[in-house]
Coordinates of C-alpha atoms and ligand atoms in Angstrom, one line a residue:
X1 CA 71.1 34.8 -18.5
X2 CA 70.7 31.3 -17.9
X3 CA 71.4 28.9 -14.8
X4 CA 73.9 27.0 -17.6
X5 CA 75.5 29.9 -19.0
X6 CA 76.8 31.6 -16.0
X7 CA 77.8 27.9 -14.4
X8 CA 80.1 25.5 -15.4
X9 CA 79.8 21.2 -15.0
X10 CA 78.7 20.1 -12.0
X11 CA 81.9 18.3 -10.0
X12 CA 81.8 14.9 -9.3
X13 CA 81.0 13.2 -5.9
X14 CA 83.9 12.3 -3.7
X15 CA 84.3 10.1 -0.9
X16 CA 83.2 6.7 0.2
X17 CA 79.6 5.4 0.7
X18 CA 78.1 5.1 4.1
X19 CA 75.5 2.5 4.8
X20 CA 72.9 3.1 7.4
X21 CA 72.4 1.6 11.0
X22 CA 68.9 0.1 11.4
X23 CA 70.3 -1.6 14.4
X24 CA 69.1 1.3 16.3
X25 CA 66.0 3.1 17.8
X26 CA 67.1 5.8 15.9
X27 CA 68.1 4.9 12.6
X28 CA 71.6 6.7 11.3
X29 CA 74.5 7.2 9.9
X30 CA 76.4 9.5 12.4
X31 CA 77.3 6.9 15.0
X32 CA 75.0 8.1 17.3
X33 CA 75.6 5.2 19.3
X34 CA 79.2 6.8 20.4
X35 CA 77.6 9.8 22.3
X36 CA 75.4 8.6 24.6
X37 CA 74.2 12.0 25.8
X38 CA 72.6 12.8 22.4
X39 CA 71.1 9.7 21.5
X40 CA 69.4 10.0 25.1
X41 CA 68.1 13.5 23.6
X42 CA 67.1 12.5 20.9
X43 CA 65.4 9.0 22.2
X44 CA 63.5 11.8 24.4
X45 CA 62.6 13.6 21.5
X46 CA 60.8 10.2 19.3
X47 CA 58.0 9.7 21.2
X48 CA 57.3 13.0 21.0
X49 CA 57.3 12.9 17.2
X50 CA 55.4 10.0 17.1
X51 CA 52.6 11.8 19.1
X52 CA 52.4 14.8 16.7
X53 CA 52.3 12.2 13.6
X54 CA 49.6 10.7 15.3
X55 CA 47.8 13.5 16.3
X56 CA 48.1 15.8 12.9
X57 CA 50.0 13.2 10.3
X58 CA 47.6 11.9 7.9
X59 CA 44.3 11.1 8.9
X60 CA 43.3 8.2 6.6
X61 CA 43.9 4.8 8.7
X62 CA 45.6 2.6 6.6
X63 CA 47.6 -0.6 7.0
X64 CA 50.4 -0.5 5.6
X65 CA 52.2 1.5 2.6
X66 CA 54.7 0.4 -0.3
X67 CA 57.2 3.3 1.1
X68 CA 60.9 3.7 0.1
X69 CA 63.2 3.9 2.8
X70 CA 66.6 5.5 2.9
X71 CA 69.3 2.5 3.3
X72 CA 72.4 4.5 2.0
X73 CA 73.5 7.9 1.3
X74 CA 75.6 7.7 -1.9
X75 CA 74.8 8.3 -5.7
X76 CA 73.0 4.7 -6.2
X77 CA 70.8 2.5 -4.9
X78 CA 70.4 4.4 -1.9
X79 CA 66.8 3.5 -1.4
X80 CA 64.6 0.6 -0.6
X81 CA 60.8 -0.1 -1.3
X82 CA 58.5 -2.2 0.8
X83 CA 55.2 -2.5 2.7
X84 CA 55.2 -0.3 5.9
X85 CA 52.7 0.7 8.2
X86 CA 53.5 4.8 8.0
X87 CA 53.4 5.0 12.0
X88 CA 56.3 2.3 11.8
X89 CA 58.4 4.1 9.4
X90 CA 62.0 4.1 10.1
X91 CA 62.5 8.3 10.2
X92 CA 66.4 8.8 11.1
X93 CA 69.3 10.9 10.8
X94 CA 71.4 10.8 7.6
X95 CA 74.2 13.0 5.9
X96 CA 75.4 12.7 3.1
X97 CA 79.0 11.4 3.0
X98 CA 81.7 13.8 4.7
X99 CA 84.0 15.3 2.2
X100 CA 87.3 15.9 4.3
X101 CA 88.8 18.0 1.9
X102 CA 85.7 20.4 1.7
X103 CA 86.7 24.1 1.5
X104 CA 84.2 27.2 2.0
X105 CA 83.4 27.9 -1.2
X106 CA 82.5 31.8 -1.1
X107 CA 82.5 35.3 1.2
X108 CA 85.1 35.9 3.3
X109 CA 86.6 32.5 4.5
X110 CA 86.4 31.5 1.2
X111 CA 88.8 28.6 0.2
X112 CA 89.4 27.8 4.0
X113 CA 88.4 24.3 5.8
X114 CA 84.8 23.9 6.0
X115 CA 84.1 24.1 10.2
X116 CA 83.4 20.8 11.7
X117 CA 82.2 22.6 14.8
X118 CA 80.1 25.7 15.3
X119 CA 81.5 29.0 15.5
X120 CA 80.0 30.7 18.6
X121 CA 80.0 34.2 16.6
X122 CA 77.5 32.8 14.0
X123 CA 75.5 30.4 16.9
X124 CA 72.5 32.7 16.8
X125 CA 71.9 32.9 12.7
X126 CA 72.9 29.2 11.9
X127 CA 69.8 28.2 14.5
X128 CA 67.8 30.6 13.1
X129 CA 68.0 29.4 9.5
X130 CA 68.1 26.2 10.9
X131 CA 64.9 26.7 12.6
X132 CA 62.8 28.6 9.4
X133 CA 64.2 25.4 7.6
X134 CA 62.8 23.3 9.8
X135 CA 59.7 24.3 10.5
X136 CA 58.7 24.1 7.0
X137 CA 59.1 20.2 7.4
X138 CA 56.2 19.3 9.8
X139 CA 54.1 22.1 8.4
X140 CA 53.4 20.5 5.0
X141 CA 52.4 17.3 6.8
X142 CA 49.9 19.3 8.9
X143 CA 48.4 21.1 6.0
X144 CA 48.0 18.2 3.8
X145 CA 46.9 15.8 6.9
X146 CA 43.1 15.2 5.0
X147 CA 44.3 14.8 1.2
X148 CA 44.3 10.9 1.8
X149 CA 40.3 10.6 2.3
X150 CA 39.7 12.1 -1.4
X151 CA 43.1 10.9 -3.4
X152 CA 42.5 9.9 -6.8
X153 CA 43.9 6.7 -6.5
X154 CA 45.9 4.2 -4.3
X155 CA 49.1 5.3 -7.1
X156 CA 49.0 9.1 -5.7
X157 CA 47.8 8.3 -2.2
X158 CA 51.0 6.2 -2.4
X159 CA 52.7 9.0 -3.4
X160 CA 51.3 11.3 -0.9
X161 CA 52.6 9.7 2.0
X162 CA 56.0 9.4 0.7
X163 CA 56.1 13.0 0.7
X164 CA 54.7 13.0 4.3
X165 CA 57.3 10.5 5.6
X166 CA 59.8 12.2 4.0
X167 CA 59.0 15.4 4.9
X168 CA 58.8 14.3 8.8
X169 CA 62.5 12.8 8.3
X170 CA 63.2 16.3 6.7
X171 CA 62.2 17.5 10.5
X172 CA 64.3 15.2 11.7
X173 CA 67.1 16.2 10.0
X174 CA 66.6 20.0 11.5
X175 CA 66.6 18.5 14.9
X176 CA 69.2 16.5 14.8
X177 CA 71.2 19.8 14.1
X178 CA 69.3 21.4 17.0
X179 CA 70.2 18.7 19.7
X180 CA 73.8 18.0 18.3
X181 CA 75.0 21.6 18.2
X182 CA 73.1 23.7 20.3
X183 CA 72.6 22.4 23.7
X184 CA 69.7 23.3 25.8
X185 CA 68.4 26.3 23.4
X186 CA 68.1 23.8 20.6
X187 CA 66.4 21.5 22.4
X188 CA 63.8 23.9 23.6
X189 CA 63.5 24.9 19.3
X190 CA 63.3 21.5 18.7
X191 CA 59.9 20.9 21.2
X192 CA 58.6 24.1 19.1
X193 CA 59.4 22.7 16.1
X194 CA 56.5 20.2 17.6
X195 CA 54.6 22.6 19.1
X196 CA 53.6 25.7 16.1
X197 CA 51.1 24.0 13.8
X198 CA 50.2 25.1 10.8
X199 CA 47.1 27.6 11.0
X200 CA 47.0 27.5 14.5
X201 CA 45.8 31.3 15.3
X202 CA 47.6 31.0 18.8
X203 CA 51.2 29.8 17.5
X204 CA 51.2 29.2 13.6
X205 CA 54.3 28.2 11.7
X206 CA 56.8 30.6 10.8
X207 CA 56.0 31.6 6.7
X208 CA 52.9 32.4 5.5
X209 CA 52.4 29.9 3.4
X210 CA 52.8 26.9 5.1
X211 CA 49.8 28.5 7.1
X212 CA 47.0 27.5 4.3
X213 CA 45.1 24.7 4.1
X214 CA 45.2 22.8 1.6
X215 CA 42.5 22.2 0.4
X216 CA 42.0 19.5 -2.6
X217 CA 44.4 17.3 -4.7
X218 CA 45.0 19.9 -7.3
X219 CA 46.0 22.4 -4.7
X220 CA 48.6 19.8 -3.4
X221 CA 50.1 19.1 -7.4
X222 CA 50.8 22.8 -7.0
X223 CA 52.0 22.5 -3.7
X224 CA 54.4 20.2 -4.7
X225 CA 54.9 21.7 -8.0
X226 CA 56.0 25.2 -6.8
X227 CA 56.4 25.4 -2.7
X228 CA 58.5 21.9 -2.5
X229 CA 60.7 24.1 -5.2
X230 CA 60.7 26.8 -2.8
X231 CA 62.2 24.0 -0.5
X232 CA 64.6 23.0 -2.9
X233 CA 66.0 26.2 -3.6
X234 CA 66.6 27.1 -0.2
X235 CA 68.4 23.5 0.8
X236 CA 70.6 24.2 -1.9
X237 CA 71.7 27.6 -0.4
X238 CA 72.3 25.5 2.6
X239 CA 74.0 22.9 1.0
X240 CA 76.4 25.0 0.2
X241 CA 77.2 26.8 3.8
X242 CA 80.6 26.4 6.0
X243 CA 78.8 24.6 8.5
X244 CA 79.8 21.5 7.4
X245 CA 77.4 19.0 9.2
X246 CA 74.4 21.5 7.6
X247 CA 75.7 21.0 4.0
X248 CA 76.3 17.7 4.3
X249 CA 72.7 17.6 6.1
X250 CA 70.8 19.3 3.5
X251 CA 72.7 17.3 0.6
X252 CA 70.8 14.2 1.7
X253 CA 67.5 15.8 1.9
X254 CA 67.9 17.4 -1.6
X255 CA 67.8 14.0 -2.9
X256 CA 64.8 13.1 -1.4
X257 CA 62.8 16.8 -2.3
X258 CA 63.2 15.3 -6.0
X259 CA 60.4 13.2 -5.6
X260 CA 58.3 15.1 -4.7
X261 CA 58.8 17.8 -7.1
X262 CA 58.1 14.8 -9.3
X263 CA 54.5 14.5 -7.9
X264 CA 53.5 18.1 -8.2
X265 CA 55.5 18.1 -12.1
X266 CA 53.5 14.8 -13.0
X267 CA 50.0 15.5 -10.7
X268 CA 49.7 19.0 -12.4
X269 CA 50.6 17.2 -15.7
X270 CA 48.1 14.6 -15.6
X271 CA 45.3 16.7 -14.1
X272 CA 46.0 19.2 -17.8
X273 CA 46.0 15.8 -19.7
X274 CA 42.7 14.9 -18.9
X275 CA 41.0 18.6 -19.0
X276 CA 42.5 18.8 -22.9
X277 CA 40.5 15.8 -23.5
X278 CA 37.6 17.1 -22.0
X279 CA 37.4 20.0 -23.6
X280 CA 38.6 18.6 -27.0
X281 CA 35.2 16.0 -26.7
X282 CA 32.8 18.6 -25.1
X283 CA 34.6 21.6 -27.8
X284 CA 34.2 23.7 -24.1
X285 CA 36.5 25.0 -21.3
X286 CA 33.4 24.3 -19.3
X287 CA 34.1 21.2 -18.2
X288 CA 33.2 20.8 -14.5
X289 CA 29.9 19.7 -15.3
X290 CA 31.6 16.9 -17.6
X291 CA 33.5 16.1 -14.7
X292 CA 37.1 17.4 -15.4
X293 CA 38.9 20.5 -14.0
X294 CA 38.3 24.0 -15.9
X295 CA 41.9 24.8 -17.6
X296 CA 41.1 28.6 -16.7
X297 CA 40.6 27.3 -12.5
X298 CA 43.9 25.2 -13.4
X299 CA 45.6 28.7 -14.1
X300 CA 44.3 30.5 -10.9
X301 CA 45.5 27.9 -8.7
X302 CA 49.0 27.9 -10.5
X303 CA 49.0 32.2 -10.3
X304 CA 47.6 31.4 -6.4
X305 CA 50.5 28.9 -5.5
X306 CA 53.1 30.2 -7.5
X307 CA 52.6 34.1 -5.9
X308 CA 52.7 32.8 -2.4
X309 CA 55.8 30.7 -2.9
X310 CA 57.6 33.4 -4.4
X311 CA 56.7 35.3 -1.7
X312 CA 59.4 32.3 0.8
X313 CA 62.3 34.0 -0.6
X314 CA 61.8 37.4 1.5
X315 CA 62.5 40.7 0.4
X316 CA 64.5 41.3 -2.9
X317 CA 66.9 43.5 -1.0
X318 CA 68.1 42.1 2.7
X319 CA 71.0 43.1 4.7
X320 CA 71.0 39.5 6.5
X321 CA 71.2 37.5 3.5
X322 CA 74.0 39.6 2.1
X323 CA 75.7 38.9 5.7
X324 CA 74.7 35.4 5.6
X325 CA 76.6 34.9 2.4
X326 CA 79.3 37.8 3.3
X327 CA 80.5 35.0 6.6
X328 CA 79.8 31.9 4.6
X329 CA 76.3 30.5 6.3
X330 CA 74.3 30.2 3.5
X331 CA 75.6 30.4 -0.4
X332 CA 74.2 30.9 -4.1
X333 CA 71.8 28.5 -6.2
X334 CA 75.0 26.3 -7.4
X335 CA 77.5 28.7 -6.1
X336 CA 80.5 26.4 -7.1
X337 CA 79.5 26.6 -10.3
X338 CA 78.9 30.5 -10.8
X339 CA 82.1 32.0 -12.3
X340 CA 82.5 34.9 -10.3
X341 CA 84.6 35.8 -7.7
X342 CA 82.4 34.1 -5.2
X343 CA 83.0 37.5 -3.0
X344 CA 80.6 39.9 -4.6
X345 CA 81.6 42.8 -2.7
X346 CA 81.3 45.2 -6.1
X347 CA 79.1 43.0 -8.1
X348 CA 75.9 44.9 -8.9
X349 CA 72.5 43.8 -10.8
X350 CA 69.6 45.2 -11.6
X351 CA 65.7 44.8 -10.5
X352 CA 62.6 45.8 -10.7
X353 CA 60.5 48.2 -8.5
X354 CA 57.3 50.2 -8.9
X355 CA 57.3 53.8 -9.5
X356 CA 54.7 56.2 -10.1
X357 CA 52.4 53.3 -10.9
X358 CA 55.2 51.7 -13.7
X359 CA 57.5 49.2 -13.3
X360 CA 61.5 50.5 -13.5
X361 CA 64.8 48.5 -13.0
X362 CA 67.0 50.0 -10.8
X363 CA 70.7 48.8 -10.5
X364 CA 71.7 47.5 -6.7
X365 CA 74.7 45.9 -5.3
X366 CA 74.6 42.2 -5.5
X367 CA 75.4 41.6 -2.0
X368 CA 72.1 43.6 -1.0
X369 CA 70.0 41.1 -3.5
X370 CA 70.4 37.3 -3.0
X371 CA 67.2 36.5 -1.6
X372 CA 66.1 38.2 -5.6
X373 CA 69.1 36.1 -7.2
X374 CA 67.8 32.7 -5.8
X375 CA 64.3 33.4 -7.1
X376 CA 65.2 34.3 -10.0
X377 CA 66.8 30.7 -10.7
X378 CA 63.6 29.1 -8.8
X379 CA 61.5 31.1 -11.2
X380 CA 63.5 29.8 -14.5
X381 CA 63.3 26.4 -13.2
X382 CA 59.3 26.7 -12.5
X383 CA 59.0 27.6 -16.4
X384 CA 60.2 24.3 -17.3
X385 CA 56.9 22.1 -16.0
X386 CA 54.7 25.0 -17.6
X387 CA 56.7 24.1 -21.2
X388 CA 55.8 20.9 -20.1
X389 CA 52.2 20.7 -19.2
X390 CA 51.9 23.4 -22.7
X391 CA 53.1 20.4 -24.6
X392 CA 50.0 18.3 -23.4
X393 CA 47.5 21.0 -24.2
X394 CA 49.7 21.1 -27.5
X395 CA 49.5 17.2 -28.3
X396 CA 46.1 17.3 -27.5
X397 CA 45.9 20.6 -30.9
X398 CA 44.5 23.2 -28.1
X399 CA 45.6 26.3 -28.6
X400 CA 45.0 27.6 -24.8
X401 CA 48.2 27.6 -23.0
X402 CA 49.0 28.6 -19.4
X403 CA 51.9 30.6 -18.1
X404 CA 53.8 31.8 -15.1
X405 CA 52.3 35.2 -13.9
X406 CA 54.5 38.5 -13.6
X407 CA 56.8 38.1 -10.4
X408 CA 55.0 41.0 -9.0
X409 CA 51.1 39.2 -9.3
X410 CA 49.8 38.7 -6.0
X411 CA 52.7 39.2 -3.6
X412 CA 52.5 40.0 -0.1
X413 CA 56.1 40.2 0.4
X414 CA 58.8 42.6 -0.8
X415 CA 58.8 45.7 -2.9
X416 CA 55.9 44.8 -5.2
X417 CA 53.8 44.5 -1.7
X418 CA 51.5 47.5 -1.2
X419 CA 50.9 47.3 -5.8
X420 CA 48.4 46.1 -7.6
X421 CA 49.9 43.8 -10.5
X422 CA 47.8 41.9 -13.0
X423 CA 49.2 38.2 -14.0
X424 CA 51.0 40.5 -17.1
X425 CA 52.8 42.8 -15.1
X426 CA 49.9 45.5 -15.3
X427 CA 50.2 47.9 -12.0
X428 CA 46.3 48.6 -11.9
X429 CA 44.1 50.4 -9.2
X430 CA 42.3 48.6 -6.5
X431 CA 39.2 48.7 -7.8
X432 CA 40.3 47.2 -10.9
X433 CA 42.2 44.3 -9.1
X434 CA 39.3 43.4 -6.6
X435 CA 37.1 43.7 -10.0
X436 CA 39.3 41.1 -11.6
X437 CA 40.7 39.0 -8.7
X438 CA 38.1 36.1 -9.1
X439 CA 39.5 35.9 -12.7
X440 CA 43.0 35.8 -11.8
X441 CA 42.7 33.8 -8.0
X442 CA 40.6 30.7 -7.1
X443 CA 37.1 31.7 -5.9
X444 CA 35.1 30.3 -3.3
X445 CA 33.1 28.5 -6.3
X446 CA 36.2 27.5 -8.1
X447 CA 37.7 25.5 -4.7
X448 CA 34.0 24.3 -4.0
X449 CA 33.6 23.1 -7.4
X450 CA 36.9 21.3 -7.6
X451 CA 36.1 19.6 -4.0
X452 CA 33.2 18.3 -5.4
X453 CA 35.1 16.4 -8.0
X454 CA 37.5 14.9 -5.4
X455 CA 36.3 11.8 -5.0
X456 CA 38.0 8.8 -3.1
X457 CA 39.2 6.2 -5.5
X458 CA 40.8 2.8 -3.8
X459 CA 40.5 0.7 -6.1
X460 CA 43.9 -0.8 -7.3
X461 CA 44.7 1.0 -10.8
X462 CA 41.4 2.6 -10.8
X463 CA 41.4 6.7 -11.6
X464 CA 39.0 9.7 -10.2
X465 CA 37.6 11.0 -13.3
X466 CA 39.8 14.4 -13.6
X467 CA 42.8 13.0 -13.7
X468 CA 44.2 11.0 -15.8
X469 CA 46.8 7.9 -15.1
X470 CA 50.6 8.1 -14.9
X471 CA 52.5 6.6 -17.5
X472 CA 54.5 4.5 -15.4
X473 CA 54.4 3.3 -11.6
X474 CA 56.3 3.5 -8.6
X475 CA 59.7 1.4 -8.4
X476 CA 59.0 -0.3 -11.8
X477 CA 55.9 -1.6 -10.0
X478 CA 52.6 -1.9 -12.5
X479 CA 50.5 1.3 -12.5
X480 CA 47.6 -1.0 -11.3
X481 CA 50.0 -1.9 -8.2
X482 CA 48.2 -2.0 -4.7
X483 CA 50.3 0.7 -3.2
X484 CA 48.2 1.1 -0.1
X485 CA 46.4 -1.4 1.9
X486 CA 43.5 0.6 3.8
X487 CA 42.9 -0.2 7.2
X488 CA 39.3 -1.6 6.4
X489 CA 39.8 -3.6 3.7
X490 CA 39.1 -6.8 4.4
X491 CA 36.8 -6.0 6.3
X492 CA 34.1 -5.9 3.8
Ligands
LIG501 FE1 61.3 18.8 3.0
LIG502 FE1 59.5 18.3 0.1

């Protein structure tokens, strides 16, 4: 079933619009200034962040960027644009309006108040997910820290440090919570938050795969394409918990994440567009050594990152989540909209598992398989940029096409974990999937041979030669807009 069959409208926003105080060190919009003890906390805490930003934020020195900047938190307007050198970026704590009629909207306190304060008895899980959330945050900034000394153009390297900014306000946002709820233990998870970096052998982050490098600009149009997504999916889980200061927290943030979905949706896009005309002038699919990316080597990096962000959402079947959602921490994809008793204590479903080398459904209570429920929408919603990026090889009369592999391909997590699937759902043996995996995963060839097309390109509304331009530019700025002023220009 679809996401719009089994949910009804969306409501409509209530409550007044709160501006933001730039007044202060800390930027904000929770009147920081009227507890002194946590703005002190948190005043501790900013130089700290400022170290790690300048120690493992991105690398490329630069002047100053044409950044948007939260002003607001309502429906419109709530951004402005301007020139800003990145180190000088006004990162800051804002929620999305408080709703004071806001009931729980599901498990067992269903219908009550949303709480206001933290319940002791569910302390220990809300800083848990609080924690997983936020260590995601600085983790993408870490692995993407290089990207800016190869981007395309000053138009994506733009658009690569909006996620970075964005994504350290997204940390931000997670220690906020930390410092303003839970005392001396969330302080101490907020300096870890800081301290696990991604890939470090000695204290790496917490999911796998904000642990891999990554690697070239096509790897980060994935990135943001499918593990941003990931992101998305599981602030909107949160958006939707008891804990009212954490829905209202993660409301914000989902605003922001749309952008950079829109990066990987239009980088992956434009990357396709120029291999289909490519292969279309060269009548090949061998087009690295006409300077393009390989549409097969464009599939293998989708089946890579889609896999390993499938594997975020944990095990099909977990206990926790059902408790999660059972006490009201963490709700469904759009779980005011599901129509459904929003208890689930005899709702089953099926899914699928791996027996005797074939794949069977088997039918499980509900409650046991939310962490399978949410990826299931994330999966429906990935489909959509592949119709998408089809339609260019389709404009372009190319019959190729790619496609989202079987949810079993390549997973590391869960009960296809331990199988051998191809990217159509095959169960094969291991010597037929280490026969085929340089067909169905990037090889060390495929990622050399892409970094050797990622060449730097600076110059205002000038492209590298695999990709091809947006349509449009940022803010209703020109495509040929100087988005980034380098820190040696001038210079020359
Ligand atoms: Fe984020
Ligand atoms: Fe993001």
């Amino acid at each position: 079933m679809s996401t719009d069959a089994r949910t009804g409208p969306a409501p409509s926003p209530t409550g007044p619009l709160s501006t933001i105080d730039y007044s202060e060190r800390i930027p904000n919009n929770v009147d920081l200034a009227g507890d002194r003890r946590l703005q002190r906390a948190l005043e501790g805490w900013q130089p700290k962040f400022l170290d790690w930003w300048k120690q493992l934020g991105p690398a490329l020195p630069t002047k100053d960027v044409y950044l948007r900047t939260a002003i607001a938190v309502g429906r419109d307007g709530w951004a402005h644009f301007d020139y800003v050198p990145m180190e000088e970026y006004r990162w800051g704590i804002f929620l999305a309006e408080r709703d004071p009629e806001r009931t729980v909207a599901f498990g067992k306190h269903n219908g009550e108040p949303a709480w206001q304060e933290l319940p002791g008895e569910h302390r220990a899980d809300l800083m848990r997910l609080i924690v997983i959330q936020g260590d995601t945050e600085p983790a993408s900034v870490e692995q993407q820290r290089v990207l800016g000394n190869t981007a395309p153009s000053l138009y994506d390297l733009r658009n690569l440090f909006q996620v970075n900014v964005e994504e350290g306000r997204h940390l931000w946002a997670m220690v906020y919570l930390l410092h303003a709820y839970f005392g001396r233990e969330g302080r101490d998870e907020a300096e870890q938050l800081l301290k696990r970096n991604s890939g470090d052998l000695d204290s790496p982050r917490i999911l796998g795969a904000f642990n891999e490098a990554t690697t070239d600009w096509l790897q980060f149009f994935m990135f943001t394409y499918f593990t941003d997504r990931d992101g998305k999916y599981q602030l909107g889980t949160l958006k939707e918990s008891a804990f009212d200061p954490l829905a209202r927290t993660c409301k914000f943030m989902l605003k922001e994440e749309a952008h950079h979905m829109f990066v990987g949706t239009t980088g992956v896009q434009r990357t396709v567009e120029r291999t289909a005309e490519l292969m279309k002038k060269h009548s090949t699919d061998d087009i690295f050594q006409h300077g393009g990316i390989p549409l097969s080597v464009i599939q293998k990096y989708l089946n890579f990152q889609f896999s390993v962000s499938m594997d975020l959402f944990g095990s099909e079947q977990s206990t926790n989540a059902g408790n999660y959602y059972s006490s009201g921490l963490k709700g469904r994809w759009m779980e005011t909209r599901r129509k459904d008793d929003h208890l689930l204590v005899d709702a089953e479903r099926t899914m699928n598992v791996v027996e005797n080398g074939k794949i069977v459904e088997k039918t499980v209570p509900m409650l046991s398989a939310l962490n399978l429920d949410l990826r299931d929408e994330y999966r429906t919603d990935c489909e959509h940029g592949v119709r998408r990026w089809n339609q260019a090889l389709e404009d372009a009369e190319l019959s190729e096409r790619l496609y989202l592999p079987h949810e079993g391909f390549n997973r590391a997590v869960g009960t296809y974990s331990g199988h051998n699937l191809s990217p159509d759902g095959d169960v094969v043996d291991e010597a037929t999937w280490e026969a085929a995996r340089s067909q169905w995963l990037p090889s060390d060839d495929d990622r050399a041979a892409v970094a050797r097309l990622m060449v730097p390109e600076y110059e205002a509304g000038q492209f590298a030669g695999w990709i091809a331009p947006p349509q449009t530019g940022i803010n209703e700025q020109p495509v040929e807009f100087d988005y980034v002023h380098l820190k040696d220009e001038g210079l020359a």
